[in-house]
Structure formats: C-alpha cells, structure tokens
Amino acid sequence: MNIFKIALFGSQGSGKGTQAKMLSEKYNLPILATGDIFRKEIKNETDLGKLVSSLIKDGKLVPDEITVKIVLRELCGEKYKNGFILDGFPRNIAQSNELEKENGLTHVFELEIGDEEVKRRLSDRRICSKCGAIYSLTVKPSKQESICDSCDGALILREDDKPEAIQKRLNIYRKETKPVLNFYKEKGKVVKVDGAQSIEKVFEDICKAIEK
Ligand code: AMP
C-alpha cells in the first residue's frame, strides 16, 4: 500500500484548504491544518486559544515551540499512520526540520498565484464560524447569504483576511515559507501547480502528480 504524506504550500488564498478537502475525500486521508486547530482553540476560548489569538489576528506566526509540539503529538495518533495531508505546516525551516525527523513527506505541492489574486480572493473568502467550511462570495457562494450550506453556521470574514493582516502574511510566506520549499526542491519532492486555474483543474493536476 502506498503511504502518502502530502503537504500543500502556497500563499494565503491559493486554495490549499479547498484542495486538502478534495484530496482527503479522494484518497481517504486525514487533514492536519494548523490554522484550523488554532481557530478552534480561539473559538473555544481555551488557554492556548487566548495565547495565540492576537498573534493570528495580527497575521503573525505562532511560536514554533507551540506549533511543532501540537503537530508532532497529533501525528502520533492512529488516524495518521497510513498517511496525511498537511495544510499550513511546515511554515519555516525549523518546523520542516522537526517534521522530517519522524515523518518525511512524500509529496509537496506548491500552488502558485500572484499577490493581486491573493488579495482579491481573501477579501472574497468567507468561512463558516461553526464547521470551518470555505466559501467565496463570487466563485463559490453559499445558497443562502451568510449561512453555511452544511451546518447553518454564520459565514464570517476571517480576522486575518482583513487587508491590514494580508500583506504581513504574504511577507512572512515569502521570507519564512519559501525557504522550506527550496529545502524540498533539493530533495526533488516539489510539484508546482498553477493555482490560478479552476478548482477542478488544480485538483486534476495534483492527482496526476500523485498517481504518476
Ligand atoms: P492558516 O489558516 O494556515 O492561514 O493559518 C492561520 C494563522 O494560524 C497563521 O497566520 C498563523 O498565525 C497561525 N499558524 C498556522 N499554521 C502555523 C504554523 N505552521 N506555524 C506558525 N503559525 C501558524
């Protein structure tokens, strides 16, 4: 049996979350999305949530000691033993070094889109405050305005999708996350995909590379 340990890279709004969900359904793989974990903690007002809330709102990264511990502990779970999809991790070299010690990735995808498209998509993006489902006001609107199709939760604009935080997140991606891609490029693991294509075409390109 092939074990796929996949990571999706790409600047904010490049479609990682959407593709992770589609890949998870097709290959029956669990998703580990660090942003979702943190958002859940914030929503539940846990100690961790309180600790990371202002960093996330401000578009900054959560310290590695916290993030790496959560991810490595999670990946030890039974659910991940036959593979997984990472969305939002590793985000810097320190994180990729820790991950590679135990869980070498088999596939790394880079979803490429330009900054203007990022800004357009993020101001358009709405997420369900209850189940985290992702919508777009123009490309994938909910059936009923501001209400999630699957759970009736309220759709909201993420705090860090507000213009002040977007540029900061793009800068961090360039400065801290791009070097991680270079690290995996040297290992011959990176497949670049044009993230500006339709959701279906991006998915097709990713699946082709996985099944090659
Ligand atoms: P995302 O949903 O992946 O865009 O993540 C939302 C926010 O959560 C980021 O802007 C960071 O503040 C935090 N976060 C998510 N993943 C990581 C990570 N791997 N390392 C540090 N902070 C992270």
mmCIF file of N, CA and C and ligand atoms in Angstrom, residues 11-13 16 33-39 42 52-64 66-68 71 87-92 95 125 158 160-161 165 169 172, ligand 1:
data_model
loop_
_atom_site.group_PDB
_atom_site.id
_atom_site.type_symbol
_atom_site.label_atom_id
_atom_site.label_comp_id
_atom_site.label_asym_id
_atom_site.label_seq_id
_atom_site.Cartn_x
_atom_site.Cartn_y
_atom_site.Cartn_z
ATOM 1 N N SER A 11 0.699 30.700 -1.113
ATOM 2 C CA SER A 11 0.366 31.835 -0.266
ATOM 3 C C SER A 11 -1.107 31.747 0.119
ATOM 4 N N GLN A 12 -1.484 32.594 1.056
ATOM 5 C CA GLN A 12 -2.843 32.578 1.581
ATOM 6 C C GLN A 12 -3.822 32.726 0.427
ATOM 7 N N GLY A 13 -4.878 31.942 0.455
ATOM 8 C CA GLY A 13 -5.893 32.075 -0.593
ATOM 9 C C GLY A 13 -5.545 31.331 -1.870
ATOM 10 N N LYS A 16 -5.271 25.999 -0.756
ATOM 11 C CA LYS A 16 -4.777 24.827 -0.020
ATOM 12 C C LYS A 16 -5.900 24.101 0.716
ATOM 13 N N ALA A 33 -4.614 20.646 9.606
ATOM 14 C CA ALA A 33 -4.490 22.054 9.218
ATOM 15 C C ALA A 33 -4.247 22.868 10.485
ATOM 16 N N THR A 34 -3.031 23.356 10.637
ATOM 17 C CA THR A 34 -2.679 24.041 11.886
ATOM 18 C C THR A 34 -3.557 25.283 12.119
ATOM 19 N N GLY A 35 -3.864 26.005 11.052
ATOM 20 C CA GLY A 35 -4.722 27.194 11.199
ATOM 21 C C GLY A 35 -6.078 26.809 11.780
ATOM 22 N N ASP A 36 -6.631 25.685 11.312
ATOM 23 C CA ASP A 36 -7.939 25.232 11.817
ATOM 24 C C ASP A 36 -7.846 24.867 13.300
ATOM 25 N N ILE A 37 -6.734 24.221 13.664
ATOM 26 C CA ILE A 37 -6.552 23.837 15.078
ATOM 27 C C ILE A 37 -6.563 25.095 15.943
ATOM 28 N N PHE A 38 -5.789 26.102 15.517
ATOM 29 C CA PHE A 38 -5.720 27.336 16.318
ATOM 30 C C PHE A 38 -7.072 28.058 16.359
ATOM 31 N N ARG A 39 -7.750 28.101 15.205
ATOM 32 C CA ARG A 39 -9.051 28.804 15.188
ATOM 33 C C ARG A 39 -10.051 28.125 16.133
ATOM 34 N N ILE A 42 -9.266 29.121 19.645
ATOM 35 C CA ILE A 42 -9.698 30.507 19.915
ATOM 36 C C ILE A 42 -11.211 30.530 20.151
ATOM 37 N N VAL A 52 -2.766 32.504 21.519
ATOM 38 C CA VAL A 52 -2.418 32.708 20.097
ATOM 39 C C VAL A 52 -3.337 33.711 19.392
ATOM 40 N N SER A 53 -4.422 34.061 20.025
ATOM 41 C CA SER A 53 -5.440 34.871 19.359
ATOM 42 C C SER A 53 -4.908 36.174 18.743
ATOM 43 N N SER A 54 -4.146 36.947 19.531
ATOM 44 C CA SER A 54 -3.725 38.251 19.000
ATOM 45 C C SER A 54 -2.670 38.074 17.910
ATOM 46 N N LEU A 55 -1.833 37.044 18.045
ATOM 47 C CA LEU A 55 -0.810 36.791 17.006
ATOM 48 C C LEU A 55 -1.498 36.509 15.678
ATOM 49 N N ILE A 56 -2.498 35.650 15.717
ATOM 50 C CA ILE A 56 -3.184 35.245 14.492
ATOM 51 C C ILE A 56 -3.940 36.418 13.874
ATOM 52 N N LYS A 57 -4.636 37.169 14.705
ATOM 53 C CA LYS A 57 -5.371 38.336 14.207
ATOM 54 C C LYS A 57 -4.440 39.296 13.503
ATOM 55 N N ASP A 58 -3.221 39.354 14.031
ATOM 56 C CA ASP A 58 -2.244 40.308 13.536
ATOM 57 C C ASP A 58 -1.467 39.763 12.322
ATOM 58 N N GLY A 59 -1.767 38.514 11.916
ATOM 59 C CA GLY A 59 -1.096 37.931 10.749
ATOM 60 C C GLY A 59 0.298 37.397 11.046
ATOM 61 N N LYS A 60 0.630 37.248 12.357
ATOM 62 C CA LYS A 60 1.969 36.727 12.707
ATOM 63 C C LYS A 60 1.927 35.217 12.904
ATOM 64 N N LEU A 61 3.121 34.587 12.944
ATOM 65 C CA LEU A 61 3.153 33.141 13.186
ATOM 66 C C LEU A 61 3.102 32.850 14.679
ATOM 67 N N VAL A 62 2.516 31.718 15.018
ATOM 68 C CA VAL A 62 2.525 31.219 16.392
ATOM 69 C C VAL A 62 3.929 30.646 16.631
ATOM 70 N N PRO A 63 4.522 30.831 17.829
ATOM 71 C CA PRO A 63 5.886 30.339 18.043
ATOM 72 C C PRO A 63 6.037 28.834 17.736
ATOM 73 N N ASP A 64 7.225 28.486 17.219
ATOM 74 C CA ASP A 64 7.489 27.092 16.823
ATOM 75 C C ASP A 64 7.314 26.102 17.976
ATOM 76 N N ILE A 66 5.277 25.950 20.279
ATOM 77 C CA ILE A 66 3.869 25.579 20.445
ATOM 78 C C ILE A 66 3.400 24.764 19.241
ATOM 79 N N THR A 67 3.646 25.282 18.048
ATOM 80 C CA THR A 67 3.103 24.656 16.835
ATOM 81 C C THR A 67 3.680 23.258 16.602
ATOM 82 N N VAL A 68 5.010 23.153 16.735
ATOM 83 C CA VAL A 68 5.657 21.864 16.460
ATOM 84 C C VAL A 68 5.163 20.800 17.441
ATOM 85 N N VAL A 71 1.668 19.622 16.423
ATOM 86 C CA VAL A 71 1.644 18.808 15.196
ATOM 87 C C VAL A 71 2.262 17.434 15.431
ATOM 88 N N ASP A 87 -1.831 21.042 5.843
ATOM 89 C CA ASP A 87 -2.200 22.352 5.286
ATOM 90 C C ASP A 87 -1.730 23.411 6.281
ATOM 91 N N GLY A 88 -0.724 24.182 5.888
ATOM 92 C CA GLY A 88 -0.245 25.246 6.778
ATOM 93 C C GLY A 88 0.931 24.852 7.654
ATOM 94 N N PHE A 89 1.478 23.698 7.439
ATOM 95 C CA PHE A 89 2.639 23.216 8.190
ATOM 96 C C PHE A 89 3.459 22.325 7.265
ATOM 97 N N PRO A 90 4.777 22.390 7.250
ATOM 98 C CA PRO A 90 5.652 23.303 7.977
ATOM 99 C C PRO A 90 5.702 24.671 7.313
ATOM 100 N N ARG A 91 5.894 25.706 8.125
ATOM 101 C CA ARG A 91 5.856 27.067 7.603
ATOM 102 C C ARG A 91 7.199 27.756 7.683
ATOM 103 N N ASN A 92 8.164 27.120 8.305
ATOM 104 C CA ASN A 92 9.531 27.656 8.283
ATOM 105 C C ASN A 92 10.493 26.468 8.406
ATOM 106 N N GLN A 95 10.466 24.235 11.525
ATOM 107 C CA GLN A 95 9.337 23.290 11.547
ATOM 108 C C GLN A 95 9.595 22.116 10.602
ATOM 109 N N ARG A 125 -13.263 35.734 0.507
ATOM 110 C CA ARG A 125 -13.423 34.457 1.216
ATOM 111 C C ARG A 125 -14.277 34.613 2.469
ATOM 112 N N ARG A 158 -12.522 36.039 7.938
ATOM 113 C CA ARG A 158 -11.507 35.786 8.962
ATOM 114 C C ARG A 158 -10.820 37.085 9.328
ATOM 115 N N ASP A 160 -7.829 37.571 10.013
ATOM 116 C CA ASP A 160 -6.544 37.739 9.323
ATOM 117 C C ASP A 160 -6.711 37.808 7.802
ATOM 118 N N ASP A 161 -7.943 37.822 7.316
ATOM 119 C CA ASP A 161 -8.176 38.082 5.890
ATOM 120 C C ASP A 161 -8.505 39.559 5.669
ATOM 121 N N ALA A 165 -3.814 42.626 7.723
ATOM 122 C CA ALA A 165 -3.055 41.407 8.034
ATOM 123 C C ALA A 165 -2.543 40.698 6.766
ATOM 124 N N ARG A 169 1.060 38.680 6.139
ATOM 125 C CA ARG A 169 1.108 37.231 5.921
ATOM 126 C C ARG A 169 1.843 36.892 4.625
ATOM 127 N N ILE A 172 5.550 37.171 5.327
ATOM 128 C CA ILE A 172 6.047 36.012 6.094
ATOM 129 C C ILE A 172 6.175 34.802 5.176
HETATM 130 P P1 AMP B 1 -3.786 29.455 8.030
HETATM 131 O O1 AMP B 1 -5.212 29.087 8.211
HETATM 132 O O2 AMP B 1 -2.906 28.296 7.637
HETATM 133 O O3 AMP B 1 -3.589 30.649 7.124
HETATM 134 O O4 AMP B 1 -3.256 29.886 9.474
HETATM 135 C C1 AMP B 1 -3.812 30.979 10.178
HETATM 136 C C2 AMP B 1 -2.806 31.505 11.190
HETATM 137 O O5 AMP B 1 -2.507 30.467 12.151
HETATM 138 C C3 AMP B 1 -1.456 31.921 10.628
HETATM 139 O O6 AMP B 1 -1.453 33.224 10.078
HETATM 140 C C4 AMP B 1 -0.581 31.794 11.875
HETATM 141 O O7 AMP B 1 -0.806 32.869 12.751
HETATM 142 C C5 AMP B 1 -1.133 30.538 12.528
HETATM 143 N N1 AMP B 1 -0.445 29.328 12.014
HETATM 144 C C6 AMP B 1 -0.980 28.361 11.229
HETATM 145 N N2 AMP B 1 -0.065 27.421 10.934
HETATM 146 C C7 AMP B 1 1.085 27.813 11.534
HETATM 147 C C8 AMP B 1 2.396 27.272 11.598
HETATM 148 N N3 AMP B 1 2.715 26.134 10.951
HETATM 149 N N4 AMP B 1 3.319 27.938 12.333
HETATM 150 C C9 AMP B 1 3.009 29.072 12.982
HETATM 151 N N5 AMP B 1 1.804 29.660 12.957
HETATM 152 C C10 AMP B 1 0.838 29.040 12.243
#
